[in-house]
């Protein structure tokens, strides 16, 4: 599936959008999972989601929820381009789960739990890979949590890692039997709680 404009799962209030990509391709300039409604995206073995110019938003607005699951051999989500960004909990509740064989990568930043303070973002990396060249911000005005476990790998590139970025935000980082790396800075409790 190739879209020339934005792709949204759960666009309207009360709507539920669901998609599974397995041994196939979904591509578009931007992707929102759970905008004013609820959305779920399952990227399974051999499936690729390619965001060509901009953002992946999970849990787009207050009161909404979005879930993205990436697992299985060759399961890939990539966000590239000048405006590339992966944001989980962008006003609503967002969950990104990366399992065995799953790979999520962006040339931009990974934001977990953006403003307002009621937003909740969670990323769980279990035997999969998360990579953000622009770094990780955990708790960016909201509540953010990153868990790296079960031989999972998280690489924040040159952008560094900040836990508790903004005033009023809360960030939590757990690394258990996994690996977190960055060639940039590592800050816990910048302006928020970490």
Coordinates of C-alpha atoms in Angstrom, one line a residue:
X1 CA 0.0 0.0 0.0
X2 CA 1.5 3.3 -1.1
X3 CA -0.2 6.6 0.1
X4 CA 0.6 10.0 -1.4
X5 CA -0.7 11.7 1.7
X6 CA -0.8 11.0 5.5
X7 CA -1.9 7.6 6.8
X8 CA -4.1 7.5 9.9
X9 CA -5.5 4.6 11.9
X10 CA -8.4 5.8 14.1
X11 CA -9.0 9.3 12.6
X12 CA -12.3 10.3 14.2
X13 CA -13.6 10.3 17.8
X14 CA -15.0 6.8 18.6
X15 CA -13.4 5.2 15.6
X16 CA -11.1 2.2 15.8
X17 CA -8.5 1.6 13.1
X18 CA -6.6 -1.6 12.8
X19 CA -4.0 -2.8 10.2
X20 CA -1.6 -5.7 9.9
X21 CA 1.4 -5.6 7.6
X22 CA 3.0 -9.0 7.1
X23 CA 5.2 -9.8 4.0
X24 CA 4.1 -6.5 2.6
X25 CA 4.7 -2.8 2.5
X26 CA 2.9 0.3 3.8
X27 CA 4.4 3.6 2.8
X28 CA 3.5 7.3 3.2
X29 CA 4.8 10.7 4.2
X30 CA 3.5 10.6 7.8
X31 CA 1.7 8.0 9.9
X32 CA -0.6 8.5 13.0
X33 CA -1.9 5.6 15.0
X34 CA -4.8 6.8 17.2
X35 CA -5.5 10.4 16.2
X36 CA -8.9 11.3 17.6
X37 CA -9.9 7.7 17.8
X38 CA -8.0 4.5 18.7
X39 CA -5.5 2.8 16.4
X40 CA -3.6 -0.5 16.3
X41 CA -0.8 -1.4 13.9
X42 CA 0.8 -4.8 13.8
X43 CA 3.9 -5.2 11.8
X44 CA 4.8 -8.9 11.5
X45 CA 7.4 -11.0 9.8
X46 CA 8.5 -9.6 6.5
X47 CA 6.4 -6.5 6.9
X48 CA 7.8 -3.0 6.3
X49 CA 6.3 0.4 7.2
X50 CA 8.2 3.2 5.5
X51 CA 7.6 6.8 6.5
X52 CA 9.2 8.8 3.8
X53 CA 9.5 12.4 5.0
X54 CA 8.0 12.9 8.4
X55 CA 6.6 11.5 11.6
X56 CA 5.2 8.4 13.3
X57 CA 2.8 9.5 16.0
X58 CA 1.3 6.9 18.4
X59 CA -1.5 8.1 20.6
X60 CA -2.1 11.4 18.9
X61 CA -4.5 13.5 21.0
X62 CA -5.9 13.6 24.5
X63 CA -8.2 10.7 25.4
X64 CA -7.0 8.6 22.5
X65 CA -4.8 5.4 22.4
X66 CA -2.4 4.0 19.9
X67 CA -0.5 0.7 19.8
X68 CA 2.2 -0.4 17.4
X69 CA 3.6 -3.9 17.6
X70 CA 6.7 -4.8 15.6
X71 CA 7.9 -8.4 15.8
X72 CA 9.0 -11.3 13.6
X73 CA 11.9 -11.9 11.2
X74 CA 12.3 -8.9 9.0
X75 CA 9.6 -6.7 10.6
X76 CA 10.7 -3.1 10.0
X77 CA 9.4 0.4 10.7
X78 CA 11.5 3.2 9.4
X79 CA 11.0 7.0 9.5
X80 CA 13.5 9.0 7.4
X81 CA 13.8 12.5 6.0
X82 CA 14.3 16.0 7.2
X83 CA 11.3 16.0 9.5
X84 CA 11.6 12.4 10.6
X85 CA 10.5 11.7 14.2
X86 CA 9.0 8.9 16.2
X87 CA 6.7 10.1 19.0
X88 CA 4.8 7.8 21.4
X89 CA 2.2 9.4 23.6
X90 CA 1.5 12.7 21.8
X91 CA -1.3 14.0 24.0
X92 CA -2.9 10.6 24.3
X93 CA -1.7 7.1 25.4
X94 CA 0.8 5.4 23.1
X95 CA 2.6 2.0 23.2
X96 CA 5.4 0.8 20.9
X97 CA 6.3 -2.8 21.4
X98 CA 9.3 -4.2 19.6
X99 CA 9.8 -8.0 19.8
X100 CA 12.1 -10.7 18.4
X101 CA 13.2 -9.7 14.9
X102 CA 11.5 -6.3 15.0
X103 CA 13.4 -3.1 14.1
X104 CA 12.3 0.5 14.4
X105 CA 14.6 3.2 13.2
X106 CA 14.5 6.9 12.5
X107 CA 17.0 9.5 11.3
X108 CA 15.3 11.9 13.8
X109 CA 14.5 11.8 17.5
X110 CA 12.4 9.4 19.5
X111 CA 10.1 11.2 21.9
X112 CA 8.3 9.3 24.6
X113 CA 5.5 11.1 26.5
X114 CA 5.0 14.5 25.0
X115 CA 3.0 17.4 26.5
X116 CA 0.5 17.7 28.1
X117 CA 1.3 16.1 31.4
X118 CA -1.6 13.7 31.0
X119 CA -0.1 12.0 27.9
X120 CA 1.5 8.6 28.5
X121 CA 4.1 7.0 26.2
X122 CA 5.7 3.6 26.6
X123 CA 8.3 1.8 24.4
X124 CA 9.2 -1.8 25.3
X125 CA 12.1 -3.3 23.4
X126 CA 12.4 -7.1 23.9
X127 CA 14.9 -8.8 21.7
X128 CA 14.4 -6.2 19.0
X129 CA 16.1 -3.0 18.0
X130 CA 15.2 0.7 18.4
X131 CA 17.4 3.3 16.8
X132 CA 17.1 7.1 16.7
X133 CA 20.0 9.1 15.3
X134 CA 18.6 12.2 16.9
X135 CA 18.5 10.7 20.3
X136 CA 15.8 9.7 22.9
X137 CA 13.8 12.1 25.0
X138 CA 11.8 10.2 27.7
X139 CA 9.2 12.4 29.4
X140 CA 8.9 15.4 27.1
X141 CA 6.2 17.3 29.0
X142 CA 4.2 14.1 29.7
X143 CA 4.9 10.7 31.2
X144 CA 7.4 8.6 29.3
X145 CA 8.9 5.1 29.8
X146 CA 11.5 3.1 27.9
X147 CA 12.2 -0.5 28.8
X148 CA 15.0 -2.4 27.1
X149 CA 15.0 -6.1 28.1
X150 CA 15.5 -9.6 26.9
X151 CA 18.6 -8.8 24.8
X152 CA 16.9 -5.8 23.2
X153 CA 19.1 -3.1 21.7
X154 CA 18.4 0.7 21.9
X155 CA 20.8 3.1 20.1
X156 CA 20.3 6.8 20.6
X157 CA 23.0 7.7 18.0
X158 CA 24.7 11.1 18.4
X159 CA 21.6 12.8 19.9
X160 CA 21.9 11.5 23.4
X161 CA 19.4 10.4 26.0
X162 CA 17.4 12.7 28.3
X163 CA 15.1 11.3 31.0
X164 CA 12.6 13.9 32.3
X165 CA 13.2 16.6 29.7
X166 CA 10.6 19.3 30.5
X167 CA 9.1 20.8 33.6
X168 CA 6.2 18.8 34.8
X169 CA 7.3 15.7 32.9
X170 CA 8.2 12.3 34.3
X171 CA 10.7 9.9 32.6
X172 CA 11.5 6.3 33.5
X173 CA 14.3 4.2 32.0
X174 CA 14.8 0.5 32.6
X175 CA 17.5 -1.6 31.1
X176 CA 17.4 -5.3 32.1
X177 CA 19.3 -7.9 30.0
X178 CA 19.4 -5.4 27.2
X179 CA 21.7 -2.7 25.8
X180 CA 21.3 1.1 25.6
X181 CA 24.0 3.1 23.8
X182 CA 24.6 6.6 22.6
X183 CA 27.6 8.6 21.5
X184 CA 26.0 11.8 22.8
X185 CA 25.0 13.0 26.3
X186 CA 23.1 11.1 29.0
X187 CA 21.0 13.2 31.3
X188 CA 18.5 12.1 34.0
X189 CA 16.3 14.8 35.4
X190 CA 16.9 17.7 33.1
X191 CA 13.9 19.9 33.9
X192 CA 11.5 17.2 34.8
X193 CA 11.6 14.1 37.1
X194 CA 13.7 11.2 35.9

